[in-house]
Amino acid sequence: MPAHHRSSRYGRYAGGPDPLAPPVDLSEALAAVSEDVMAGYSPEEAMREFLRRGGRGREGLDDLSRRVHQRRRDLLKQHRLGGTLDEAKQLLDKALRLEREQFLRDARMDPMDRSFREMQLDGLPRSTAAAVSELASYDWQSDSAREAYEQIKDLLGREILDQRFAGMKQALENATDADREAVAEMLRDLNELLEKHGRGEDTDEDFQDFMAKHGQHFPEDPQSVDELIDTLAQRSAAAQRMLNSMTPEQRQELMQLSAQAFGSPDLMAQLGQLDANLQALRPGEDWSGSERFQGGEGLGLGDGTGVLQDIAELDALADELSQHHEGANLDDLDLDALARQLGDDAAVSARTLAELERAMRESGYLQRDQDGDLRLSPRAVRRLGKSLLRDTAQRLSGRPGARDTRLAGAAGEPTGATREWQFGDAEPWDVTRTLTNAITRTVAEGGDAGRGLRIDVRDIEVAETEARTQAAVALLVDTSFSMAAEGRWVPMKRTSLALHHLVSTRFRGDRLQLIGFGRYARDLRIEELTSLPPRREQGTNLHHGLLLATRFFRKHPSAQPVLLVVTDGEPTAHLLPDGESWFSWPAEPATLRATVQELDRLGRLGAQTTFFRLGDDPGLERFLLRMAERVDGRVVAPDPADLGSAVLQEYLDARSKDADDADPWG
């Protein structure tokens, strides 16, 4: 067939992570982590929580842990021990049946001899092990019966070896005496190597010689004597746990039967020595544990040991997935073990979570502060603020899907900066940037810019403008514990982030000060406010917050002062002359008097004031209405979910009064 007619067949890539797969999307992870940080989690805890929950359409660590524990329960419910004893009993019953059938067929057999043999068989002990031992010197009349009896010894030998060397049961099926002697020689050489290693006298050449001679018995292909010991010790310990899991009667029966294995006491002696060597070299393995099997499917010694190894591997996976130990990260997950136990899909889910964790740490969205604690970086805060501003704008406009709130100033002078055109923009085009973008795109798409240009909407950039009037905005947010207790903590932070992003990116001439007030008030950077945890402290010190707002406005005397206050409770604290906070509930007249006096000072500065009342407290409603009347301000009572749009609307309304009545929303 000509080469160009050859067909190709394609399948799922199986060489590890798909090299053509797109990089992990951090947007969902960042949003989830940021939301939990604003609720009071540390960034480290928030990231762990996201990894536990997983994302949309993606398993998390909790899902994988549930599957691991379910797999463990299923193994215990499906199986029971004693399969080798059952099989040995079946072979013994078969041998006795064939022998008795031979008595009936052999007419020349001496009646006295037949009677004696029948009595001998009828008088065998009920114990399979004791019966097998008693028949060791029996002179079988039926060749088929003798063969079935010899199969018991062969079965026991293969099962006992399979406990220590996975796959040995199948490898030695129909084995010859030479095959068995080769195994016995391997055991002698192995014990000699392990004993030398225990004394520190072995060399790498000793290991290489052993593997060259007996490597076919070790499909795991260990590369050093320590790897060989690890592999053997894990399986030997699992074999011991299987014996521990048996009933005392099963253990006794098995030990008696084991003496018949291959009819070779030397084999059992070598295996006993192997177990002793391994336990001495790896005492940290679990040699004393046990499990309670409850199922109906009998397990042979080799298969049962394999199941105990699976259970140990599942326990290790459960510990890795819990991520509880210090310094834990998802790169520690054994993906091969996860694929073995739960399938390739589980390994893919775990790998994706590990990539997300690694990408979050390396992306710059999380960074260590001076104390070594993990925090949201300024980059993460900007990205979060942009997202929150977009959501708030949609609520404010009432037109989902409308253009982003990419606001520069309104009806003012160009700032010198440009940005991508968005639907609804009325700003003038930046012709130079637009043409440059068109040329760059045309060349990148394989076109010839010298033969003409076709401008695409993606090429257009518009000039940003500065608002004509500068504003100084003080956003006071209540940080008392009631805000967190009543579910208003996160909406307050989301509002602050959205306003901060709007001012810092679209009204750059304005100045914004975030002020939190609880028992005391303090100026807050946006990064501090974002990660501020709720504190169980009493006091709503609006007086102190207003003092800080007054100080801020006086630093910007040429700017229009805008005061925005978010609170869910009446003032219960005020600042004393010595700087201490005085708390009293119900509020004392002195607290109310100090708060009102400071508000009056702000009124004389010309501050445009809006109070945002959260909750339905009638006392708070009356108090804020009276406060607003004193300074010709307003009271707004939004739902917490609409707090952001309410605050942004008040800010924009306050600006528009001194910006030629321009509408910054377009």
XYZ file of C-alpha atoms in Angstrom, residues 349-648:
300
model
C -8.576 14.332 39.358
C -5.770 14.256 41.921
C -3.195 15.408 39.366
C -5.428 18.328 38.388
C -5.830 19.347 42.039
C -2.055 19.164 42.515
C -1.539 21.338 39.439
C -4.077 23.840 40.788
C -2.318 23.998 44.141
C 1.079 24.421 42.465
C -0.243 27.045 40.043
C -1.883 29.025 42.864
C 1.395 29.114 44.780
C 3.461 30.014 41.721
C 1.012 32.451 40.129
C 1.741 35.318 42.467
C -1.824 35.373 43.799
C -0.601 34.170 47.199
C 2.506 35.465 48.911
C 4.239 35.287 52.290
C 4.253 38.313 54.550
C 7.043 39.293 56.938
C 5.743 36.830 59.535
C 5.779 33.992 57.004
C 1.994 33.809 56.777
C 0.341 33.272 53.410
C -1.777 36.214 52.166
C -3.604 37.321 49.060
C -1.170 39.376 46.994
C -2.022 42.844 45.617
C -2.345 41.177 42.218
C -4.989 38.795 43.570
C -6.837 41.649 45.260
C -6.881 43.641 41.992
C -8.225 40.681 40.058
C -10.864 40.011 42.692
C -11.841 43.686 42.792
C -12.235 43.734 39.021
C -14.542 40.728 39.145
C -16.606 42.165 41.994
C -16.883 45.532 40.250
C -18.201 43.837 37.131
C -20.805 41.938 39.148
C -21.792 45.081 41.013
C -22.164 47.032 37.797
C -24.554 44.417 36.437
C -26.696 44.699 39.559
C -26.579 48.473 39.437
C -27.494 48.797 35.773
C -30.179 46.120 35.962
C -28.942 44.973 32.560
C -27.108 41.638 32.958
C -24.575 41.242 30.197
C -24.004 44.991 29.850
C -20.515 46.297 29.329
C -17.927 46.029 32.091
C -17.574 48.903 34.480
C -14.416 50.099 32.757
C -14.895 53.667 33.916
C -12.385 56.416 33.577
C -13.448 59.903 34.602
C -16.508 61.546 33.130
C -16.509 64.396 30.589
C -12.950 65.397 31.479
C -9.434 65.668 30.120
C -7.514 62.694 28.611
C -5.278 60.877 31.081
C -2.843 59.701 28.384
C -3.835 56.067 28.972
C -5.869 53.880 26.640
C -7.948 50.738 26.999
C -9.842 48.241 24.849
C -13.148 49.489 23.486
C -16.213 48.042 25.198
C -19.787 48.048 24.005
C -21.388 51.390 24.888
C -18.137 53.392 25.115
C -18.411 56.962 23.800
C -14.792 58.025 24.361
C -12.705 59.011 21.297
C -10.580 56.407 19.558
C -6.835 56.385 20.017
C -6.030 56.187 16.289
C -2.336 55.340 16.669
C -2.953 52.436 19.031
C -5.885 51.199 16.919
C -3.845 51.141 13.689
C -0.877 49.507 15.432
C -3.146 46.763 16.760
C -4.625 46.219 13.281
C -1.169 45.913 11.675
C 0.064 43.523 14.368
C -3.017 41.318 14.085
C -2.941 41.255 10.268
C 0.698 40.130 10.200
C 0.096 37.539 12.935
C -2.762 36.071 10.884
C -0.535 35.755 7.800
C -1.786 38.823 5.947
C 0.135 41.600 4.206
C -0.378 44.917 5.985
C 1.178 46.718 2.988
C -1.774 45.772 0.804
C -4.318 47.413 3.073
C -5.860 47.029 6.510
C -9.239 45.911 7.737
C -9.879 47.174 11.260
C -11.503 44.634 13.550
C -13.451 45.542 16.673
C -10.688 43.825 18.651
C -8.178 46.415 17.438
C -9.990 49.488 18.764
C -8.630 51.324 21.782
C -10.191 54.441 23.301
C -8.665 57.279 25.297
C -9.383 57.421 29.004
C -10.409 60.750 30.555
C -9.990 62.225 33.979
C -12.993 63.546 35.888
C -12.966 67.310 36.283
C -13.700 67.205 40.020
C -11.581 65.286 42.494
C -13.277 63.491 45.374
C -11.945 62.306 48.725
C -13.987 59.263 49.716
C -14.021 57.795 53.234
C -15.714 54.392 53.414
C -16.376 53.473 57.046
C -17.255 49.820 57.578
C -18.535 48.317 60.801
C -16.174 45.506 61.889
C -17.962 44.589 65.111
C -18.697 40.884 65.614
C -22.408 41.280 64.853
C -21.494 41.887 61.202
C -20.026 38.404 60.974
C -22.679 36.792 63.169
C -25.488 38.125 60.974
C -23.883 37.185 57.625
C -22.865 40.739 56.644
C -19.091 40.319 56.874
C -18.416 39.112 53.336
C -20.850 41.549 51.612
C -19.087 44.393 53.448
C -15.708 43.247 52.132
C -16.999 42.657 48.617
C -18.376 46.199 48.613
C -15.056 47.646 49.769
C -13.144 45.738 47.095
C -15.469 46.825 44.304
C -15.313 50.491 45.326
C -11.548 50.342 45.759
C -11.112 48.863 42.279
C -13.414 51.442 40.710
C -11.589 54.378 42.305
C -8.072 53.050 41.746
C -8.590 52.116 38.090
C -11.278 54.439 36.704
C -11.230 57.533 38.934
C -7.517 57.743 39.592
C -7.686 61.357 40.629
C -9.952 60.500 43.559
C -8.661 59.437 46.956
C -10.197 56.583 48.909
C -9.671 55.744 52.573
C -11.058 52.521 54.071
C -11.762 52.783 57.790
C -12.893 49.858 59.936
C -14.549 50.539 63.277
C -15.222 48.059 66.083
C -14.093 48.687 69.655
C -11.549 50.999 68.032
C -11.299 52.351 64.490
C -8.286 52.209 62.188
C -7.267 52.955 58.625
C -7.057 49.790 56.533
C -5.250 48.921 53.354
C -7.431 46.909 51.001
C -5.230 43.814 51.495
C -5.688 44.106 55.262
C -9.444 44.486 55.011
C -9.741 41.549 52.614
C -8.109 39.127 55.054
C -9.425 40.724 58.257
C -10.907 37.963 60.458
C -13.978 38.567 62.641
C -13.073 39.290 66.262
C -15.241 38.669 69.294
C -14.909 42.160 70.712
C -17.647 44.405 72.049
C -18.103 47.909 70.767
C -19.224 49.893 67.728
C -17.002 52.979 67.880
C -18.424 55.140 65.074
C -17.051 58.191 66.902
C -13.453 57.028 66.353
C -14.220 56.169 62.696
C -15.564 59.674 62.078
C -12.453 61.174 63.694
C -10.258 59.293 61.218
C -12.505 60.395 58.346
C -12.147 64.050 59.436
C -8.360 63.679 59.491
C -8.424 62.154 56.001
C -10.585 64.922 54.525
C -8.334 67.621 55.963
C -5.371 66.052 54.149
C -7.216 66.696 50.858
C -8.770 70.158 51.284
C -9.293 70.718 47.549
C -11.243 67.506 47.030
C -14.977 67.012 47.483
C -15.429 64.995 50.719
C -17.709 61.953 50.400
C -18.583 60.007 53.565
C -20.065 56.496 53.255
C -20.859 54.599 56.459
C -21.865 50.907 56.557
C -23.128 49.675 59.934
C -25.605 47.306 61.571
C -25.705 48.758 65.074
C -25.979 51.924 67.132
C -22.745 53.384 68.550
C -21.817 51.678 71.821
C -18.286 53.064 72.246
C -16.438 56.348 71.902
C -12.887 57.546 72.270
C -11.848 59.242 75.522
C -9.334 62.129 75.623
C -6.586 59.721 76.746
C -7.158 57.568 73.659
C -8.922 54.716 75.448
C -12.226 53.335 74.152
C -15.216 53.588 76.461
C -17.820 50.850 75.902
C -21.341 50.694 77.272
C -24.465 48.839 76.189
C -27.054 50.268 75.896
C -25.289 53.306 74.524
C -24.649 56.075 77.037
C -25.526 59.710 76.240
C -21.801 60.547 76.278
C -21.180 58.105 73.407
C -24.043 59.479 71.324
C -22.999 63.072 72.065
C -19.388 62.465 70.985
C -20.522 60.721 67.792
C -22.960 63.518 66.849
C -20.366 66.231 67.519
C -17.860 64.592 65.200
C -20.488 64.173 62.496
C -21.309 67.887 62.783
C -17.636 68.723 62.145
C -17.764 66.620 58.978
C -20.923 68.427 57.943
C -19.107 71.758 58.274
C -16.415 70.387 55.961
C -19.146 69.865 53.360
C -19.032 66.068 53.378
C -21.760 64.412 51.309
C -22.897 61.700 53.703
C -24.760 58.436 53.213
C -25.474 55.850 55.894
C -26.075 52.243 54.830
C -28.229 50.531 57.425
C -27.984 46.735 57.585
C -30.629 44.874 59.532
C -34.048 45.829 60.882
C -33.190 47.297 64.292
C -35.766 50.096 64.895
C -33.394 51.903 67.253
C -30.662 51.974 64.629
C -33.146 53.180 62.029
C -34.225 56.126 64.205
C -30.656 57.025 65.129
C -29.344 57.053 61.539
C -32.301 59.084 60.254
C -31.593 61.757 62.842
C -27.868 61.692 62.045
C -28.568 62.080 58.327
C -30.930 65.011 58.928
C -28.182 66.928 60.756
C -25.873 66.932 57.719
C -28.435 66.816 54.918
C -27.437 63.233 54.214
C -29.261 60.061 53.280
C -29.995 56.657 54.775
C -30.109 53.621 52.501
C -31.260 50.211 53.742
C -30.067 47.679 51.141
C -30.190 43.936 51.301
C -26.638 42.692 52.081
C -26.454 41.150 48.603
C -27.125 44.600 47.066
C -24.827 46.540 49.376
C -22.096 46.873 46.745
C -24.325 48.375 44.074
C -25.895 50.725 46.631
C -22.515 52.064 47.787
C -21.197 52.491 44.234
